[in-house]
Each structure stands twice: as C-alpha cells, then as structure tokens.
Coordinates of C-alpha atoms in Angstrom, one line a residue:
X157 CA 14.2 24.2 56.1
X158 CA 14.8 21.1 54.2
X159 CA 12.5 18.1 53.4
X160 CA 12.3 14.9 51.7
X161 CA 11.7 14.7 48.0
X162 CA 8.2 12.5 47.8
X163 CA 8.9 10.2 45.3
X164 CA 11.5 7.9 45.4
X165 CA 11.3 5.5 41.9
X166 CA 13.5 7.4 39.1
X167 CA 11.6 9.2 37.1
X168 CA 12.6 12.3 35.2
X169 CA 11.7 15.5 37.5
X170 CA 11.0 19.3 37.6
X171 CA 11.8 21.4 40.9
X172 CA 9.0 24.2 41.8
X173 CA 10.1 26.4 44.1
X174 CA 7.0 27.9 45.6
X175 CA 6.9 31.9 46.5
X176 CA 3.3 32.0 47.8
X177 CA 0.9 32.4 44.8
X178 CA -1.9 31.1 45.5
X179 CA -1.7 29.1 41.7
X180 CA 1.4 27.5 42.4
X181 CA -0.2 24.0 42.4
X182 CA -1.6 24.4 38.2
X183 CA 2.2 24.5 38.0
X184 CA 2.7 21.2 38.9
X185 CA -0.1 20.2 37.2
X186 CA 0.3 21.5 34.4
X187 CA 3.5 19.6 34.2
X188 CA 1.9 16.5 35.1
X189 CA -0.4 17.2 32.6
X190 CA 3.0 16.7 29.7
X191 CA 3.3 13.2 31.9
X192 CA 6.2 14.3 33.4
X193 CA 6.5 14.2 37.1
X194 CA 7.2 17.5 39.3
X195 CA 6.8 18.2 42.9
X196 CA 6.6 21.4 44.9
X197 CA 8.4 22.2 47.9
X198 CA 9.1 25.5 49.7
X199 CA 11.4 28.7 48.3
X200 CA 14.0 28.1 51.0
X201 CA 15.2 24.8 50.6
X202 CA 18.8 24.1 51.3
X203 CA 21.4 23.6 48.2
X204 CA 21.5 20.0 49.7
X205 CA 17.9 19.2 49.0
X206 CA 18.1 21.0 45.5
X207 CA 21.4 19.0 44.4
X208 CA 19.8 15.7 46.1
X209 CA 16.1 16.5 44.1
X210 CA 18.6 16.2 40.7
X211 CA 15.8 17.9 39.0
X212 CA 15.7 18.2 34.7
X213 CA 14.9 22.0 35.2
X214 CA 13.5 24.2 38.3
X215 CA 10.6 26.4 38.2
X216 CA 10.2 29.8 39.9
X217 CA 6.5 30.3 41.4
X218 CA 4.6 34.0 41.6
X219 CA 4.5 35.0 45.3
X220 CA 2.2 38.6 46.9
X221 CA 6.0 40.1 48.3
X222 CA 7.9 42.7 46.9
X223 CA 11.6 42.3 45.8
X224 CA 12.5 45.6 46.4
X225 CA 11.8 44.5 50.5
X226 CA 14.5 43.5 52.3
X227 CA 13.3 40.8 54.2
X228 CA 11.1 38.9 51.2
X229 CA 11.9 35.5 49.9
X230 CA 15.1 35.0 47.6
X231 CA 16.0 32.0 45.3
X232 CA 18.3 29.8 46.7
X233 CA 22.0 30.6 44.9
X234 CA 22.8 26.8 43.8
X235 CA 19.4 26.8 41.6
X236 CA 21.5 29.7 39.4
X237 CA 24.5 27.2 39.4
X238 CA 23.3 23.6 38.7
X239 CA 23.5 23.9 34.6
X240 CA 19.5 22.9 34.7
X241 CA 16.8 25.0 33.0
X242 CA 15.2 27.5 34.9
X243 CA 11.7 29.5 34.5
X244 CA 10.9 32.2 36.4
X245 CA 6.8 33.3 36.6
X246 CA 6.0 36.8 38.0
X247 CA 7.7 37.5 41.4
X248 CA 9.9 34.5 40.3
X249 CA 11.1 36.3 37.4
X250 CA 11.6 39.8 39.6
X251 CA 13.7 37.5 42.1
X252 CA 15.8 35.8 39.0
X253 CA 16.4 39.7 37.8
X254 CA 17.4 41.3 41.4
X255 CA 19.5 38.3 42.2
X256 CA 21.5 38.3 38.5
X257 CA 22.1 41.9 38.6
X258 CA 18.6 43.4 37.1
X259 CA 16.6 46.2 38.6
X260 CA 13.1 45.9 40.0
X261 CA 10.9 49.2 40.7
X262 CA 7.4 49.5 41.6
X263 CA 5.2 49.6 38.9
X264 CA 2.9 53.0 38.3
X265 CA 0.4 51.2 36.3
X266 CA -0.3 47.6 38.1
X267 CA -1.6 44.6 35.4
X268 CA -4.2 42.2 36.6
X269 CA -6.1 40.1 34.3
X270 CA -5.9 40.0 30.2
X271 CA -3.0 41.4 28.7
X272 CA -2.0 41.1 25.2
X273 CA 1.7 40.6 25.3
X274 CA 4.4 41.3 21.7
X275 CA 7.0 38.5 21.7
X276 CA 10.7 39.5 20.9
X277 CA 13.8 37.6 19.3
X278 CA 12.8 34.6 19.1
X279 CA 13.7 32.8 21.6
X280 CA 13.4 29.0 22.0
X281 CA 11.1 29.5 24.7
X282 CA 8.4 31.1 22.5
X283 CA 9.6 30.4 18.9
X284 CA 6.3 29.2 17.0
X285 CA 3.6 30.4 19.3
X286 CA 1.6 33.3 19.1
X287 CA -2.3 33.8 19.3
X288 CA -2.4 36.2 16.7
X289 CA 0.0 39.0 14.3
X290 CA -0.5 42.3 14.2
X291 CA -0.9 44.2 10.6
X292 CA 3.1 45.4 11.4
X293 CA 3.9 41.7 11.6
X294 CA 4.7 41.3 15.4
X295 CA 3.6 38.0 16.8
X296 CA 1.2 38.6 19.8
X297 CA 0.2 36.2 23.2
X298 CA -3.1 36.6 25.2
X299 CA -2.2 36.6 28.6
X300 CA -3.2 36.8 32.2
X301 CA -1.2 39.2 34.5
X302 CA -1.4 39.7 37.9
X303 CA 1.8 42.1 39.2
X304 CA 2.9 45.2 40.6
X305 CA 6.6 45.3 40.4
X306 CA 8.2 45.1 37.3
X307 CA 11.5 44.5 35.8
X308 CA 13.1 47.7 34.7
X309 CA 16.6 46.8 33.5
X310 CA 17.9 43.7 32.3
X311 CA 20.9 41.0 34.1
X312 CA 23.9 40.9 31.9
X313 CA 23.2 37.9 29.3
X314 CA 20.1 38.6 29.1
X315 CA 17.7 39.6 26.3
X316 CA 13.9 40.7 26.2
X317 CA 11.8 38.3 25.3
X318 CA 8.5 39.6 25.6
X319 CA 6.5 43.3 26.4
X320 CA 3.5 45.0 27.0
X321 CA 3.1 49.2 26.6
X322 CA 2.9 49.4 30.5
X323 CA 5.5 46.7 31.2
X324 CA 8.4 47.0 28.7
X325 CA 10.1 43.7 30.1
X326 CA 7.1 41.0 30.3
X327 CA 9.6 38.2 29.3
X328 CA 13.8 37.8 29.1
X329 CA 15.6 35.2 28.6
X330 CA 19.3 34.1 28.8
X331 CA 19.6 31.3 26.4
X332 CA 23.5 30.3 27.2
X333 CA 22.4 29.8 30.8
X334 CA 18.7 28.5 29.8
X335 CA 17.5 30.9 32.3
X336 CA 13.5 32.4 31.2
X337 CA 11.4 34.8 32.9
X338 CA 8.1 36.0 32.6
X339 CA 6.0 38.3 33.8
X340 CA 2.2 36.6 33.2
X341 CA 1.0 33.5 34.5
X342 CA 1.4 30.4 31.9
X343 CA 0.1 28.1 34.1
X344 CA -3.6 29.3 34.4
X345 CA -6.5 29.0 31.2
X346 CA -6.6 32.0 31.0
X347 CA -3.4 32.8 29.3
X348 CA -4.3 30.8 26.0
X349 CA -1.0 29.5 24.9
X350 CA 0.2 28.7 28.2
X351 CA 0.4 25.1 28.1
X352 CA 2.1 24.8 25.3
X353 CA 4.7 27.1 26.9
X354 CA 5.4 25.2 29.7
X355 CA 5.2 21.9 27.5
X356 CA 8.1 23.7 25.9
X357 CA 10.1 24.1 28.7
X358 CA 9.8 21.2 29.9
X359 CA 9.6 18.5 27.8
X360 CA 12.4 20.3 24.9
X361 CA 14.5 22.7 27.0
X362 CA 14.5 20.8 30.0
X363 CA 14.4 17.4 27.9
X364 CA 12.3 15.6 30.5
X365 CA 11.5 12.0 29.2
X366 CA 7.4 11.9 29.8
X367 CA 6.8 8.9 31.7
X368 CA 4.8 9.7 34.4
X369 CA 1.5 7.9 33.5
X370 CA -0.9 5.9 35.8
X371 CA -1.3 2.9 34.2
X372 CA 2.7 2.6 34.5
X373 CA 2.3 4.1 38.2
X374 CA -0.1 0.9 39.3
X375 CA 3.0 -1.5 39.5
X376 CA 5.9 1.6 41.1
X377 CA 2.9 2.2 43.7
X378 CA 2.2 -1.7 44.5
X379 CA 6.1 -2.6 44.7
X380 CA 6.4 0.4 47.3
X381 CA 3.3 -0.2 49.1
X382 CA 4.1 -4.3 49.5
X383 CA 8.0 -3.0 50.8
X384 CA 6.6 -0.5 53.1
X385 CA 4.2 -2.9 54.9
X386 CA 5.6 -6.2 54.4
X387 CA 3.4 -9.3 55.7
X388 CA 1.8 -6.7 58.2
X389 CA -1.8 -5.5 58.4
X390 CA -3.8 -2.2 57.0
X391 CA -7.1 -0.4 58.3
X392 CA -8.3 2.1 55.8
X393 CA -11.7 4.5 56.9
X394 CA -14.0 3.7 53.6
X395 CA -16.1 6.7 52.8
X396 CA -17.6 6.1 49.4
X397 CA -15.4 9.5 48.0
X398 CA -13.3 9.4 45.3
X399 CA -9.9 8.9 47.1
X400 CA -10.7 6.6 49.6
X401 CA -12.3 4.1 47.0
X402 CA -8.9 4.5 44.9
X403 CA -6.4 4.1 48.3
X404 CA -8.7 1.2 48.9
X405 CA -8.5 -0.2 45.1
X406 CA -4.7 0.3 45.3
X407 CA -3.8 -1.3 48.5
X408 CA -6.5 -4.2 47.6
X409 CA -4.2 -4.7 44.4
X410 CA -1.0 -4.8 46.6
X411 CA -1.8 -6.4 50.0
X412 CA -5.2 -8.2 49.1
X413 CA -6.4 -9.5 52.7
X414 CA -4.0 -7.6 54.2
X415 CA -6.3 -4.7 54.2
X416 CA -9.5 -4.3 56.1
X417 CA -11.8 -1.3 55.3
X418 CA -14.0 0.1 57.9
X419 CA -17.5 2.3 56.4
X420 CA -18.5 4.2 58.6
X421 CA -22.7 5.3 57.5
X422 CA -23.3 8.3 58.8
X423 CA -26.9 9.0 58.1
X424 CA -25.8 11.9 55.8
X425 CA -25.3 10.2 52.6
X426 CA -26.4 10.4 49.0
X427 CA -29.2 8.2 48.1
X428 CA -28.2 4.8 48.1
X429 CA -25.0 5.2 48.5
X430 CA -24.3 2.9 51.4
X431 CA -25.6 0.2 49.2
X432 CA -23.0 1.0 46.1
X433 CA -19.9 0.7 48.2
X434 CA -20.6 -2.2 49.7
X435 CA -21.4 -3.5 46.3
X436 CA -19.0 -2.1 43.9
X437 CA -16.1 -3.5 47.2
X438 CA -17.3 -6.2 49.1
X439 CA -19.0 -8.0 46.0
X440 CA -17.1 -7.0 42.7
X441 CA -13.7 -6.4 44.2
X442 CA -13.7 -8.7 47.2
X443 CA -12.6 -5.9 49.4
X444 CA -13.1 -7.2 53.4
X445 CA -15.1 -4.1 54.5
X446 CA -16.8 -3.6 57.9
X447 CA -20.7 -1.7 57.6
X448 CA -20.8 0.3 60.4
X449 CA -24.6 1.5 60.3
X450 CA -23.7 4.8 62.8
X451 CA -26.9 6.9 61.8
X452 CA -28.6 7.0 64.7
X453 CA -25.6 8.3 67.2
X454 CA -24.5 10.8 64.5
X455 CA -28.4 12.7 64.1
X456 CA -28.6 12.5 67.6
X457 CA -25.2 14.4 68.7
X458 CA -26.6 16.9 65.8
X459 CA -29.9 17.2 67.7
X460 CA -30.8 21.1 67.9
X461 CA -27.4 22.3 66.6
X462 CA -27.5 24.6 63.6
X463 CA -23.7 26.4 63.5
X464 CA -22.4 25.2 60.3
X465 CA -19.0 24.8 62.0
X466 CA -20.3 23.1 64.9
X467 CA -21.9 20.8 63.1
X468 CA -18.7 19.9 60.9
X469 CA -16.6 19.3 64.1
X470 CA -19.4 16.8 65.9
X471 CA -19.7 15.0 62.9
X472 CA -15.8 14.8 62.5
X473 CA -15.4 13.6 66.1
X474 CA -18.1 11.0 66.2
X475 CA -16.4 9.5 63.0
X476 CA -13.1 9.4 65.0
X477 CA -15.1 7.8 67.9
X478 CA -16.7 5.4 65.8
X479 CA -13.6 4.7 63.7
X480 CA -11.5 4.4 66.7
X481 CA -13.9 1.9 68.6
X482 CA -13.9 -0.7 65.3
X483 CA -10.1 -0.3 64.9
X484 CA -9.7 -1.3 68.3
X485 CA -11.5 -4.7 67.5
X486 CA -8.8 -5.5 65.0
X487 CA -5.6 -5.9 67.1
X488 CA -3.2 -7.1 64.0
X489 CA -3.5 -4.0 62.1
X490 CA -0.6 -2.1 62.4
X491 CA -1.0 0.7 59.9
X492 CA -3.9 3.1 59.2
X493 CA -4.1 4.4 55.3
X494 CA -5.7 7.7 54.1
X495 CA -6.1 8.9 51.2
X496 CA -4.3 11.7 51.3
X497 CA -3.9 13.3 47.8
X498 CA -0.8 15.9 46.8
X499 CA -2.8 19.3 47.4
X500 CA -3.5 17.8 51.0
X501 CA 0.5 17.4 51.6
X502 CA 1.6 20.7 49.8
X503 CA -0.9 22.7 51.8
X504 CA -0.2 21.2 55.0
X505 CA 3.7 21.8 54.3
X506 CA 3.4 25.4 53.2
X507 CA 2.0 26.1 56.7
X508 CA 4.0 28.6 58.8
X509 CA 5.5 30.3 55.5
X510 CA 6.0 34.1 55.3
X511 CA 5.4 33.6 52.1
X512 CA 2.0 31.7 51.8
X513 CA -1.6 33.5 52.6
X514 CA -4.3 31.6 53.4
X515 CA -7.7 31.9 51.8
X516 CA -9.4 29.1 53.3
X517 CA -8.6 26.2 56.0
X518 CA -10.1 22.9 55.0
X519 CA -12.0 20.9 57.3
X520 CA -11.5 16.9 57.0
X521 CA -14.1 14.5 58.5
X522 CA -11.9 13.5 61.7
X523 CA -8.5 13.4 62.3
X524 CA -5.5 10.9 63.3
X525 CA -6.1 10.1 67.0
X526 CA -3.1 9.2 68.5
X527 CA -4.7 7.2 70.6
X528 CA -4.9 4.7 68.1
X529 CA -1.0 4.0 68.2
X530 CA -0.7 2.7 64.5
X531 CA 1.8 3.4 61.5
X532 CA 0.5 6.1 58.8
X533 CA 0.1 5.0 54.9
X534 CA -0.7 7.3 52.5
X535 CA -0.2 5.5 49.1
X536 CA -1.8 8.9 47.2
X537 CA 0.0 11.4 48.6
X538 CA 2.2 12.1 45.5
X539 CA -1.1 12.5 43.6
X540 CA -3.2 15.4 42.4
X541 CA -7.2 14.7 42.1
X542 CA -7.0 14.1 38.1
X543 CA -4.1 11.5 38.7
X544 CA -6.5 10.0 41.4
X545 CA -9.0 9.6 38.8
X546 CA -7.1 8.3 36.2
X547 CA -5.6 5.7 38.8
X548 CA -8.8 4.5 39.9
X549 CA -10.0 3.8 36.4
X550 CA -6.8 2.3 35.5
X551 CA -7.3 -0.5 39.0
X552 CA -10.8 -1.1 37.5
X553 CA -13.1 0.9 39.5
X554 CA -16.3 1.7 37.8
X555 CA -16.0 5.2 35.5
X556 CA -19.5 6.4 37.2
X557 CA -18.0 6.2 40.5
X558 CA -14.0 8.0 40.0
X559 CA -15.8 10.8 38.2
X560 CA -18.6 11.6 40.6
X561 CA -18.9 15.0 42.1
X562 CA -16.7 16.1 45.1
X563 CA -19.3 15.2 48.5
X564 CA -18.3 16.8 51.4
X565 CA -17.2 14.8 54.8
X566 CA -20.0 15.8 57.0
X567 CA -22.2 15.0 53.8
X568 CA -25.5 16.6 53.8
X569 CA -25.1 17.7 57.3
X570 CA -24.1 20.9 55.2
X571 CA -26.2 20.9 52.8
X572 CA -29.0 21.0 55.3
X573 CA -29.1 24.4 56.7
X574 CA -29.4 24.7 60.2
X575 CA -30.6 21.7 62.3
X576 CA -30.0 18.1 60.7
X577 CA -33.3 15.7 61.2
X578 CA -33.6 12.2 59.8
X579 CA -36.7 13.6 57.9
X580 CA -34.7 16.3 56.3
X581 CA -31.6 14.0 55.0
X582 CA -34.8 11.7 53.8
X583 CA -36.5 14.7 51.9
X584 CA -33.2 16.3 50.5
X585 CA -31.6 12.7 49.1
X586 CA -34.1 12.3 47.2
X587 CA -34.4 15.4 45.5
X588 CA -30.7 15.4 44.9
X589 CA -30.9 12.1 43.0
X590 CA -33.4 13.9 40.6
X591 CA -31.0 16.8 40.1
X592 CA -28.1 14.2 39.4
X593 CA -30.0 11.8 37.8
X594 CA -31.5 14.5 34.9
X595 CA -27.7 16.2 34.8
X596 CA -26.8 12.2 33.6
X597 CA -29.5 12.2 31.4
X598 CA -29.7 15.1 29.6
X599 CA -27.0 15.8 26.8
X600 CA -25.7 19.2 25.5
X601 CA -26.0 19.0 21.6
X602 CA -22.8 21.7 21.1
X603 CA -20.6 19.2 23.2
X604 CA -21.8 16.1 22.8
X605 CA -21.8 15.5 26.4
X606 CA -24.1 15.4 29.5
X607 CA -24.6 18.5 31.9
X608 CA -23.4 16.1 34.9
X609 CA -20.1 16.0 32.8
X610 CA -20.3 19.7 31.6
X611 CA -20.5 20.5 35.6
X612 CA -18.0 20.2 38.1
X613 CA -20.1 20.0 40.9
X614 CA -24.1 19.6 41.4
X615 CA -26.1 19.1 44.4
X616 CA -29.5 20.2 46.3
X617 CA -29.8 22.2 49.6
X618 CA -32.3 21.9 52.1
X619 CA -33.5 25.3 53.4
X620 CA -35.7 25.1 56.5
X621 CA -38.4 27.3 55.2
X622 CA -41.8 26.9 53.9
X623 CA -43.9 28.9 51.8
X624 CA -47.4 28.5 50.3
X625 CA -48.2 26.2 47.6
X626 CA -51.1 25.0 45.6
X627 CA -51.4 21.6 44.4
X628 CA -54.6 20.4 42.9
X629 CA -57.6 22.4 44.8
X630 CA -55.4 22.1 48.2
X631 CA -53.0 24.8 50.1
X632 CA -49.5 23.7 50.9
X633 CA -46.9 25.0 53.4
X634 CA -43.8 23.2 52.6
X635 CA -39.8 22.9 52.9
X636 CA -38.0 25.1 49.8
X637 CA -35.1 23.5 47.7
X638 CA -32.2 24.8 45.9
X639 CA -30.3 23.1 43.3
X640 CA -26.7 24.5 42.7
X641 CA -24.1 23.8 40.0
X642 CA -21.2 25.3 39.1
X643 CA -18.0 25.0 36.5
X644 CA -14.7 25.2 37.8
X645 CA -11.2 24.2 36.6
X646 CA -9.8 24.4 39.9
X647 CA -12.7 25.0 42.3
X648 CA -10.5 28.1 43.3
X649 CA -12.9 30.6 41.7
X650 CA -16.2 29.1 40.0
X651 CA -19.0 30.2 37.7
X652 CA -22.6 29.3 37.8
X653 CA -23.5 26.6 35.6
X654 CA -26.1 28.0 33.1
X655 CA -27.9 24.8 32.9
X656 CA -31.0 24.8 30.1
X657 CA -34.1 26.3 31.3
X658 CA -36.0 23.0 30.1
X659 CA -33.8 21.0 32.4
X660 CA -34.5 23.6 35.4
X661 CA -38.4 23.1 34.6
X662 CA -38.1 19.0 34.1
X663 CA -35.8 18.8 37.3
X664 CA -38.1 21.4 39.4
X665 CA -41.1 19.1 38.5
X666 CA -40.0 15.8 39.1
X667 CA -38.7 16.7 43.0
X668 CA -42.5 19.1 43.3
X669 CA -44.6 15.4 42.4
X670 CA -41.8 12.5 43.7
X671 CA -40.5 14.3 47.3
X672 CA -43.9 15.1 49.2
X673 CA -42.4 17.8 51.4
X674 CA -41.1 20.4 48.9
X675 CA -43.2 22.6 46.9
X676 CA -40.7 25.1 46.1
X677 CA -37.2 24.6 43.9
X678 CA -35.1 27.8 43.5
X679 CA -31.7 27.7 41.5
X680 CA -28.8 29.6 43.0
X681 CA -27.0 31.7 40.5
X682 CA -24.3 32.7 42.9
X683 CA -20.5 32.8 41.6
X684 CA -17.3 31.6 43.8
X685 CA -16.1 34.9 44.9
X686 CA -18.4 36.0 46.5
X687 CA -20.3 32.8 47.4
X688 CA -18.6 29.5 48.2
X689 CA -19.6 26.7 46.6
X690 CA -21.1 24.6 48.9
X691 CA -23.8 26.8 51.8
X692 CA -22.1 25.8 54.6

C-alpha cells in the first residue's frame, strides 16, 4: 500500500513508519514540537513512496506484535539503504535488530512503566543527557517502558547504547550507518529526557532545518488553498469549535467572499455561544455566515430518547439534513471545507491495519452526504490540535476562543444524561458558565495561572435526579449537578483535576442561588481509565 505524502511545499521532513502503538502520533508531535515538519504513514509503504517522501531521517514506531512471529510487520528494506538517519522505538528497534542480523527472544521479566535506564559509550544519540549519576559514575535516564520482547544479541556494527538489569540491550546504536534503537518510549512525559532525545535526532543527526512554524505556514497554506480553488466557491459548516473557526479564519484570509459559512444552532450550545460566533465572524472578521436557528427540530427528534448513542447519531443526521437543505440554496459553491485536523486523517488511514488496535471509534457530528455532489477542502488536514491553535492565533482570532475547551458535536445532548428537554440545556448552560467562568477567574499562586488554563477540559453534567434540599425554611426536590475536570497531555489517559476546595465551595454556591432548579453540585473524581472523560 502506497499513499501520497500530505504536504507538498519543501520543507525539511522526518518519515514515521507506524507499527501500531497506540503513541505513535506524540512522535510526530514531538517533532513538530522542534518546528520541524514530519508526517506518519503506514509500516508497509513501498520503496517508491519512501524514496519519493526524500525524508532527513525515518523513525521506527512501537507496535503490540511480536518479531519472533512470522507473519508481523517488517521494515521496509530501502529505509536500511537510503544513507538517512534512522530511530528505532520499542518493537521498531526489535524489527531494526531481526532484520540486520540481531536476535529477539521473549522476555521472562516484561517492563511497563518507570524504568531507570544506564547509558553506555557515548554515543551521539545520548552524549550530554542523563537525569542523574550514580555514586560509581554511570550516567542514568528515567524512562517509560512498555515491552515484552527484547533484544538479546546485537547486528554486526552495532554497539550497546543503553541497559537496564532485566533488559541488557535497552539502547544500540550503529553510528557509521546512523542507525539508533531503543527500547523505552522517548516520545511520552513520562520518560523525562525524552524530548531532548528526539530534538537530538532530529534536528543534529538528521540535520533537519526547523522551519515549520505557523506564522510562516499562513502564506504556504493561502497560496495552496487560492490554487486549489481558483475563482470558485466554498461552503464551510461553522460550529463555534476550535477547528472550524480556524478552517473558516484561514480560507477567509485566502478566498475572502469566496467563502460562505453556514451555523447551524442546535439548541445544545454553551451559553451564549451562538451570539460569539456570529460576533467574533460576521462583525470583527466580515465572515458571510448564514444563522441557521435549528433548535426546535433538533429537541424535538431527541424527544423521549435517552441512549447516549442514539442520541449522538440523531443529532448528527439532523445536522446533515439541515446542512444539506442550506447548501442546496447556494448553487455556485462548488467545494465543501472541513476542518479536518492530522489525528483525524492518520486515524482514518491506519484503518484496516494488522497492525493498529482500536481503543475507541470517534463519532463526528454528521458526515459527507454525497448527495451534496461538491469537491472536498480540508486546509487543516496536515495539522495537529496545538498547530491549529497556534494558527488561529497567528490569523487573529481572539486567544479566549482558540484555547477554549474541547465541546463535543452533539454539545450538551451528552452532557445531559438521558432525555434532552429545552428546560434541561436552559438549567445546565447556565451552571456550566459558573464553573467556566470561576476556572477563568481564579488563579493558582504556584503557577501563576488560572485553573481554566491549568485544566484541559471543564464542564457540568445534568443528571436527571432530584434529591431533597432545604433553602431558607422551605423543602426542595431538585435536578443534581456535576462539575468534571480533568488534566491531560493527550486526552489518551487523564487525571482528575484537583481543583481548590474553596473554588468547589464558591462554584457549588453560585449555581445553588443563580440556576433555580439545582440544589445539589457533586464533583466527579473519576480518572480516564476507567472513566471517559465526557458521561456519555
């Protein structure tokens, strides 16, 4: 299988050759992150993609198979044979070794989690960096493992690098070649000196020139978006998230009235949300955008339905219907933009693979009716969330709006558990915009920065029970609330934020006295495993 490399303007490039881990994409991030551009594509591309890709050096993902299988992925021969750099990471370095001539066995004693790993000889790869040294001298990396297999005999040329007591070979290296292996995981936080490993690799092994910025990508992206369309025009589905309003900034910069948005309310929105977009887009930007006030045929279809999953697919069908009917109405557009981002693309390419497992399917509000007969443009689709951000601050968008919390597509229709009612969305709105509005407000003194920043995502959920109150001299029965927040790096796994117990107790008071309908807030201490993030 062979596809297209994404990005055609010539920028300096790594290769990552993805064996299924499900961390692959912090690789490419992480290389982003050194401002130098990467792109992943599948294990088994052709040698006529790889030579084609001309990358500065190729990196070898982690994957769940086993080496010592017969019918498990193998790096493709012409990436040991184009003279570039290349890094193997966990079942990427096992492949490298049982394809130069090494020898992988099944490990006795499996590794998963910290590791404290002793670096050896010096190599250019890890010369300089260590966490700590031991009282015999030895330079030492914290680390995060996660294997089985192990490396039990070196490829001619190489030498160890790196080792553990229950993993002798953590690390080789042959430096005439610039092949490196190792056996943890750089690419995650957890493994402390990881960036600057892969910064090594890639910016003085591989001695990629770090140009990949945003504010440098604004003009690449408006030249290719101008030569893809020409004089023709674009519909774009608005929806107030972060990468709609940045395809929308973007292709506003490079078409101007060529583009017409369509906003599409819902009736499941955050508190005066309708009102921003239009504001921050039809007023500051001069962004031609249809309101499409669609409340009242969305609550109704939701009438008496409580399945979470049910509820996701009415309310991503009646925004294709609704969509589809206002697109009609404009019969010069020719093209429909999304905004899909990079994780979108590499997950929907990786599907089909022997190599990938899949944790979770994503559910996007609608879908591409065919029906609609008109050109796809994707102008973020070489772009992780981060980049999106940075994009949308660098086109002028307003800080408060790029960096707002992720909001799901159905909205509140799952964050309201069980049946959605006008009366509900009304109640829980409001008491999220005292949740987010205290977050804002109230500032860490370690950090120097507010818990909406310290959080990576914060919200309120309806649950359709009451319980007794008192307020005053008078019994209540009213609806319950819960306010959840977590941290995340890469919403992957996530930890309970442990907001301040004073912030609880303002937060908890405000929604009690403001939102007549709750007389209960309860705070969900839940972690992501086992919990998700979101309750539905």
């Amino acid at each position: 299988m062979s596809t297209a490399p994404t990005h055609t303007v010539p920028h300096d490039r790594i290769l990552i050759l993805d064996f299924g881990s499900q961390v692959t994409q912090l690789i490419a991030r992480r290389v982003r992150e050194a401002h130098v551009y990467s792109e992943i594509h599948p294990h088994d591309v052709d040698a006529e993609f790889v030579r084609h890709f001309a990358p500065k050096g190729i990196i070898l993902s982690g994957g769940p198979n086993s080496v010592t299988e017969d019918d498990t992925p193998r790096v493709p021969q012409v990436v040991f044979e184009l003279g570039v750099p290349v890094l193997g990471i966990c079942y990427g370095m096992q492949a490298m070794a049982e394809q130069l001539g090494g020898k992988v066995e099944g490990g006795h004693t499996r590794e998963f989690g910290y590791a404290e790993i002793r670096a050896h000889g010096h190599t250019k790869l890890f010369s300089g960096i260590q966490d700590f040294v031991t009282p015999e001298g030895h330079g030492m990396l914290k680390v995060w493992m996660s294997h089985g297999d192990k490396v039990t005999e070196l490829p001619s040329g190489f030498k160890l690098m790196a080792s553990t007591p229950s993993c002798p070979i953590a690390g080789m290296a042959d430096e005439d070649r610039g092949f490196y292996a190792v056996q943890f995981h750089p690419e995650v936080t957890h493994t402390v000196q990881g960036r600057t490993i892969l910064n090594r690799f890639v910016l003085e092994l591989c001695k990629a020139r770090p140009d990949w910025e945003m504010g440098h990508y604004i003009d690449e992206a408006v030249e290719q978006i101008r030569a893809q369309v020409g004089d023709e025009h674009v519909i774009l589905g608005l929806s107030g998230g972060v990468d709609s309003s940045v395809a929308a900034a973007l292709l506003h910069r490079a078409i101007g009235d060529q583009l017409t948005c369509v906003f599409v309310d819902h009736g499941l929105l955050r508190l005066n949300e309708a009102e921003q977009v239009m504001e921050t887009f039809a007023s500051h930007l001069g962004v031609k955008v249809i309101h499409i006030d669609a409340s009242e045929q969305f609550l109704g279809k939701l009438k008496g339905v409580t399945d979470p999953e049910a509820k996701r697919k009415i309310i991503g069908a009646e925004f294709v219907e609704v969509f589809q009917a206002e697109a009609g109405k404009l019969s010069d557009a020719k093209w429909l933009a999304q905004g899909t981002i990079y994780p979108d693309v590499i997950e929907s390419a990786g599907k089909g693979k022997k190599a990938a497992q899949t944790i979770k399917s994503h559910h996007n509000v609608g879908g591409l009716p065919e029906t609609l007969n008109l050109k796809l443009l994707e102008p973020l689709r070489e772009l992780f969330k981060d980049e999106v951000r940075e994009l949308g601050v660098a086109l002028g968008l307003p800080p408060a709006m790029v960096y707002r919390h992720p909001f799901p597509g159905p909205g509140l229709g799952v964050r309201i558990l069980g049946e959605v009612k006008r009366e509900y969305a009304d109640l829980l709105r409001r008491a999220d915009a005292i949740f987010i509005e205290a977050l804002r407000e109230m500032i860490d003194p370690t950090s120097g920065k507010s818990w909406y920043e310290l959080t990576s995502q914060a919200f309120a959920v309806f649950l359709p029970v009451r319980s007794v109150g008192v307020m005053g001299d008078g019994r209540t029965y009213e609806f319950v609330v819960a306010l959840r927040a977590v941290q995340t790096q890469d919403f992957m796994t996530a930890h309970w934020a442990h907001l301040p117990h004073d912030l609880l107790g303002h937060v908890s008071n405000r929604i009690i006295n403001e939102v007549r309908g709750f007389n209960r807030v309860v705070y969900d201490i839940s972690g992501k495993p086992p919990a998700t993030i979101e309750w539905e």
